[in-house]
Structures are given as C-alpha cells and as structure tokens.
Amino acid sequence: MTENFERVALIGLGLIGSSLAHAIRQRKIAGHISGYARSEATRRKAAELKLADSIHQSAADAVRDADLVILCSPVGTYGALAQGIAPALKPGAILTDVGSVKAAVVRDVLPHLPQGVSFIPGHPIAGTEQSGPESGFAELFINRWCILTPLPDADPSAVEKLVKFWQDCGSNVEIMTPEHHDLVLAITSHLPHLIAYNIVSTAADLEEVTDSEVIKYSAGGFRDFTRIAASDPTMWRDVFLNNKEAVLEMLGRFSEDLSALQRAIRWGDGDMLFNLFSRSREIRRSIIAAGQDTAAPNFGRGVPKTQ
Ligand code: NAP
C-alpha cells in the first residue's frame, strides 16, 4: 500500500483515535502520525504504546503541517477544537472527524474553517463499549461502513482521497447528507443505546428484585443490554445533546410501537406477538448475511465452563 498522506494528525487518542493510529501504521497509510491528547495520562499511555510519531500537548501544534486532520474526541468538543486549530491548519489540508452525529458537527466546525481547507465530516460505524488509548486495535474498521457527509461544495478530489483513506483502513464507504446520517443513526445506534441505558437503570431501581438477583440471572437477556450500556458516558451525553430532533422522532415511533405491544400482551393477542417476533428474527438473519455480525450462538461468547 502506498502512503496516501505525508502527515496525519489525530486529535484525541481514545478508542477510535488509537484504532486509527494502529490501522495507519499497520497499513502504511501515512509517513508521520502526530497525536494530541488532552490529559497527561493519555499522552503518557499513547507514547508507551507508540501510537504516534509525535505527541503534542496542544491540538494546534499537532495539526501543523498535517495534510489530514481527524477529530477523534466527543462531538461536544469539536467547536472549541476547530477554533483552536484553525490558524495552524495547512492550506490544502483535509479536516475530518469521526463523530457519531453529523449535522451538529457541521454547525459547530464550519464557522471556524479557514480558506483553502477541505472539511469533510465522517463517521466510522465501528466501535466497542471500551474507551481510552489502550482499547484500540487496527482491525476495528475492517468490513465496517464509514459514512462521509461532504457538503455540496466539497472538493471532489479531497473527497476521493478521504474515501481511499477509509478503504485503506479496511472500511466500505458510503456518502450521504448529514441530516440523513443523523436519522439513520438515530434508529440504528442512538435509540438502541438509550433503550439499553434505560433498561439497566430501571433494573437498578427495582425494589422487589435485588441488584444481586439482576446480576445473577442476567444471562436471560439483561446482560446483552449491559454491554451497550457500558459505553462512554461523555460520548453518549454529547450524542443525545447533538441529535435531539432525530432521536425524539424515533423515540416517538418507538413509544407508539411499544404501546401496541403492551396492548397485545394485555388482550392476549398471540398472533400479533408471534408475527412481530418472526419479523425481528429475519432482521437478525439479514445482519449476519451482510457480514455485520457472526451467527455464533450466544453472540460468539461460547459456553461458560462453570455456572
Ligand atoms: P474515548 O475512547 O472516550 O476517547 C475520547 C478522546 O477524546 C480521549 O483521548 C479524550 O482525552 C479526548 N477528549 C475528551 N474530552 C476532550 C476535550 N474536552 N478536549 C479534547 N479532547 C478531549 O472515545 P471514542 O470512543 O474514541 O470516541 C471518540 C469519537 O468517536 C466520539 O466523537 C464518538 O462519537 C465517535 N465514535 C465512537 C464510537 C464508539 O463506539 N466508541 C464509534 C464511532 C464513532 P483524555 O483521554 O485525555 O481524556
């Protein structure tokens, strides 16, 4: 693989930033990786793990001379970061991000964008519930989708370079508008996280069932929600604050469907329940057929040796 960029700057070195660092290194996508992390602890860990060739205390120093700059911190930080790095961005550089919402990122970053810099928002649909610089791995993006949401006046050659960057990381790339991205992700990612956070909190607040019973019998289904609900609280706070409309729209539809299920249970409408559960099973099969999960039983965890 030929080096696509001379210098790539990663702003934020958590799960996504460190995974990008590993992928860029392993696949020789850039000559030099410069990294910025906010805390001394993360900078020290990143140096220990050799995530970047240079690690900086200031985001502006990290982006100097970079031809690709990737914002990899929570979306609520992008406005201030863009303002801080704007004077140091190289003319001709591409600025992108990995944030889980897109319209709000355009709103926050665009006002600070200097002339001659291409801003192409992006979102790799790949992640785990882990966070921090130790949690990254080079294979995270392989066979996952990365959505780019270039603005109508985006430079086509810059978009092409960024598409190639993500393909080099192992991803498939799709292009759509920021608004459409936010609607799609509201149902495929944001609402599932909200439901998981809510069910875990409902269980924790129950008085008739003790916390130790909830944990002891969690293999009945609850456990799988707790994995999603263990995701980074700052990241998810920022997602809900910045994709308000689409999430509220999907939550409205979800609540209506939940009421229909409630009615079916109350009136003993077994056909309705059976048909809905059968349709859901088909969706799971389609996800496996599309290579977005494995068909291994028990989510691939295997059977525990001791009960
Ligand atoms: P993470 O592991 O928690 O890492 C976040 C990074 O951002 C850390 O380096 C942290 O620095 C830094 N940071 C936090 N607050 C900051 C601030 N105010 N100023 C500057 N830097 C700050 O998070 P992540 O999972 O990599 O998520 C990063 C981005 O990727 C988010 O925008 C998220 O929406 C997006 N994303 C996440 C996933 C996922 O599944 N996790 C998937 C796709 C996209 P310190 O370590 O120094 O605190």
Short mmCIF file of N, CA, C and O and ligand atoms in Angstrom, two decimals, residues 12-17 36-39 42 72-75 77-78 81 98-101 123-128 130-133 135 232 234-235 239, ligand 1:
data_model
loop_
_atom_site.label_atom_id
_atom_site.label_comp_id
_atom_site.label_asym_id
_atom_site.label_seq_id
_atom_site.Cartn_x
_atom_site.Cartn_y
_atom_site.Cartn_z
N GLY A 12 -7.27 13.53 19.71
CA GLY A 12 -7.99 12.62 20.62
C GLY A 12 -7.46 11.22 20.37
O GLY A 12 -7.40 10.77 19.22
N LEU A 13 -7.04 10.54 21.44
CA LEU A 13 -6.42 9.22 21.29
C LEU A 13 -7.12 8.19 22.17
O LEU A 13 -6.51 7.47 22.93
N GLY A 14 -8.46 8.14 22.05
CA GLY A 14 -9.23 7.13 22.75
C GLY A 14 -9.41 5.91 21.86
O GLY A 14 -8.53 5.58 21.04
N LEU A 15 -10.55 5.24 21.99
CA LEU A 15 -10.79 4.02 21.20
C LEU A 15 -10.62 4.26 19.70
O LEU A 15 -9.87 3.53 19.03
N ILE A 16 -11.29 5.28 19.18
CA ILE A 16 -11.25 5.48 17.73
C ILE A 16 -9.90 6.04 17.29
O ILE A 16 -9.30 5.58 16.32
N GLY A 17 -9.38 7.05 18.03
CA GLY A 17 -8.09 7.64 17.67
C GLY A 17 -6.98 6.60 17.69
O GLY A 17 -6.15 6.52 16.78
N TYR A 36 -2.66 14.31 19.43
CA TYR A 36 -2.93 15.24 20.53
C TYR A 36 -3.83 14.52 21.53
O TYR A 36 -4.81 13.87 21.14
N ALA A 37 -3.49 14.59 22.80
CA ALA A 37 -4.41 14.11 23.83
C ALA A 37 -4.48 15.18 24.90
O ALA A 37 -3.50 15.87 25.19
N ARG A 38 -5.68 15.30 25.47
CA ARG A 38 -5.93 16.38 26.45
C ARG A 38 -5.18 16.13 27.75
O ARG A 38 -4.53 17.01 28.29
N SER A 39 -5.21 14.91 28.25
CA SER A 39 -4.63 14.66 29.57
C SER A 39 -3.21 14.10 29.48
O SER A 39 -2.87 13.39 28.54
N THR A 42 -3.15 10.26 29.26
CA THR A 42 -3.37 9.68 27.92
C THR A 42 -2.14 9.90 27.05
O THR A 42 -1.73 9.00 26.29
N CYS A 72 -11.04 13.17 16.85
CA CYS A 72 -11.43 11.86 17.41
C CYS A 72 -11.84 11.99 18.88
O CYS A 72 -11.59 11.08 19.67
N SER A 73 -12.43 13.13 19.25
CA SER A 73 -12.87 13.32 20.64
C SER A 73 -14.41 13.39 20.64
O SER A 73 -15.03 13.35 19.58
N PRO A 74 -15.05 13.51 21.82
CA PRO A 74 -16.52 13.59 21.84
C PRO A 74 -17.04 14.78 21.03
O PRO A 74 -16.38 15.84 20.98
N VAL A 75 -18.21 14.64 20.39
CA VAL A 75 -18.67 15.67 19.45
C VAL A 75 -18.86 17.04 20.11
O VAL A 75 -18.71 18.06 19.43
N THR A 77 -16.91 18.60 21.80
CA THR A 77 -15.64 19.32 21.89
C THR A 77 -15.21 19.92 20.55
O THR A 77 -14.23 20.67 20.49
N TYR A 78 -15.92 19.59 19.46
CA TYR A 78 -15.41 19.94 18.13
C TYR A 78 -15.37 21.44 17.83
O TYR A 78 -14.47 21.91 17.15
N LEU A 81 -12.33 22.90 19.57
CA LEU A 81 -11.11 22.37 18.96
C LEU A 81 -10.88 23.00 17.59
O LEU A 81 -9.75 23.41 17.26
N VAL A 98 -14.75 11.86 13.35
CA VAL A 98 -15.31 10.51 13.45
C VAL A 98 -16.59 10.54 14.29
O VAL A 98 -17.07 9.50 14.74
N GLY A 99 -17.12 11.73 14.53
CA GLY A 99 -18.24 11.91 15.47
C GLY A 99 -19.50 11.15 15.06
O GLY A 99 -19.80 10.99 13.87
N SER A 100 -20.25 10.73 16.08
CA SER A 100 -21.43 9.89 15.85
C SER A 100 -22.65 10.68 15.40
O SER A 100 -23.69 10.08 15.13
N VAL A 101 -22.57 12.01 15.37
CA VAL A 101 -23.65 12.82 14.77
C VAL A 101 -23.00 13.72 13.73
O VAL A 101 -21.79 13.98 13.81
N HIS A 123 -18.01 9.39 9.74
CA HIS A 123 -18.39 8.58 10.91
C HIS A 123 -18.17 7.10 10.61
O HIS A 123 -18.94 6.50 9.85
N PRO A 124 -17.13 6.50 11.19
CA PRO A 124 -16.97 5.05 11.03
C PRO A 124 -18.01 4.32 11.90
O PRO A 124 -18.09 4.59 13.10
N ILE A 125 -18.78 3.44 11.27
CA ILE A 125 -19.80 2.71 12.05
C ILE A 125 -19.11 1.46 12.61
O ILE A 125 -19.34 0.34 12.16
N ALA A 126 -18.23 1.72 13.54
CA ALA A 126 -17.43 0.64 14.12
C ALA A 126 -17.07 1.09 15.52
O ALA A 126 -16.71 2.25 15.72
N GLY A 127 -17.19 0.20 16.47
CA GLY A 127 -16.83 0.60 17.82
C GLY A 127 -17.01 -0.55 18.78
O GLY A 127 -17.42 -1.65 18.39
N THR A 128 -16.66 -0.30 20.02
CA THR A 128 -16.91 -1.26 21.09
C THR A 128 -17.35 -0.43 22.28
O THR A 128 -17.37 0.80 22.20
N GLN A 130 -15.60 -0.20 24.90
CA GLN A 130 -14.37 0.18 25.60
C GLN A 130 -13.98 1.61 25.24
O GLN A 130 -14.38 2.11 24.20
N SER A 131 -13.18 2.24 26.08
CA SER A 131 -12.66 3.56 25.70
C SER A 131 -11.23 3.71 26.19
O SER A 131 -10.72 2.86 26.93
N GLY A 132 -10.59 4.79 25.72
CA GLY A 132 -9.21 5.06 26.13
C GLY A 132 -8.18 4.55 25.15
O GLY A 132 -8.49 3.75 24.26
N PRO A 133 -6.92 5.01 25.31
CA PRO A 133 -5.86 4.70 24.33
C PRO A 133 -5.47 3.23 24.25
O PRO A 133 -4.97 2.78 23.22
N SER A 135 -7.57 0.76 24.32
CA SER A 135 -8.66 -0.08 23.79
C SER A 135 -8.64 -0.24 22.27
O SER A 135 -9.37 -1.06 21.72
N ASP A 232 -19.08 4.79 26.76
CA ASP A 232 -18.57 6.00 27.40
C ASP A 232 -19.66 7.06 27.66
O ASP A 232 -20.32 7.51 26.71
N THR A 234 -19.55 10.28 28.47
CA THR A 234 -19.37 11.62 27.86
C THR A 234 -19.76 11.58 26.39
O THR A 234 -20.49 12.44 25.90
N MET A 235 -19.26 10.55 25.69
CA MET A 235 -19.57 10.43 24.28
C MET A 235 -21.08 10.38 24.06
O MET A 235 -21.62 11.09 23.22
N VAL A 239 -23.86 12.80 22.16
CA VAL A 239 -24.67 12.32 21.02
C VAL A 239 -26.12 12.77 21.20
O VAL A 239 -26.72 13.35 20.29
P1 NAP B 1 -12.82 7.72 24.06
O1 NAP B 1 -12.18 6.39 23.96
O2 NAP B 1 -13.52 8.09 25.32
O3 NAP B 1 -11.71 8.84 23.74
C1 NAP B 1 -12.03 10.18 23.71
C2 NAP B 1 -10.79 11.01 23.49
O4 NAP B 1 -11.19 12.38 23.45
C3 NAP B 1 -9.74 10.89 24.59
O5 NAP B 1 -8.47 10.98 24.00
C4 NAP B 1 -10.01 12.14 25.44
O6 NAP B 1 -8.86 12.65 26.06
C5 NAP B 1 -10.43 13.14 24.38
N1 NAP B 1 -11.22 14.23 24.95
C6 NAP B 1 -12.28 14.15 25.77
N2 NAP B 1 -12.75 15.37 26.08
C7 NAP B 1 -11.94 16.25 25.45
C8 NAP B 1 -11.89 17.67 25.38
N3 NAP B 1 -12.77 18.43 26.04
N4 NAP B 1 -10.92 18.23 24.61
C9 NAP B 1 -10.04 17.49 23.96
N5 NAP B 1 -10.03 16.14 23.97
C10 NAP B 1 -10.98 15.52 24.72
O7 NAP B 1 -13.89 7.96 22.90
P2 NAP B 1 -14.06 7.24 21.47
O8 NAP B 1 -14.93 6.05 21.65
O9 NAP B 1 -12.74 7.11 20.81
O10 NAP B 1 -14.95 8.33 20.74
C11 NAP B 1 -14.38 9.41 20.06
C12 NAP B 1 -15.33 9.91 18.99
O11 NAP B 1 -15.64 8.82 18.12
C13 NAP B 1 -16.65 10.44 19.51
O12 NAP B 1 -16.99 11.61 18.84
C14 NAP B 1 -17.65 9.35 19.17
O13 NAP B 1 -18.92 9.90 18.89
C15 NAP B 1 -17.02 8.73 17.93
N6 NAP B 1 -17.32 7.31 17.70
C16 NAP B 1 -17.28 6.42 18.74
C17 NAP B 1 -17.55 5.09 18.51
C18 NAP B 1 -17.55 4.09 19.64
O14 NAP B 1 -18.15 3.03 19.54
N7 NAP B 1 -16.89 4.36 20.73
C19 NAP B 1 -17.85 4.65 17.21
C20 NAP B 1 -17.81 5.56 16.16
C21 NAP B 1 -17.55 6.89 16.42
P3 NAP B 1 -8.34 12.13 27.51
O15 NAP B 1 -8.07 10.66 27.33
O16 NAP B 1 -7.10 12.90 27.69
O17 NAP B 1 -9.42 12.40 28.48
#
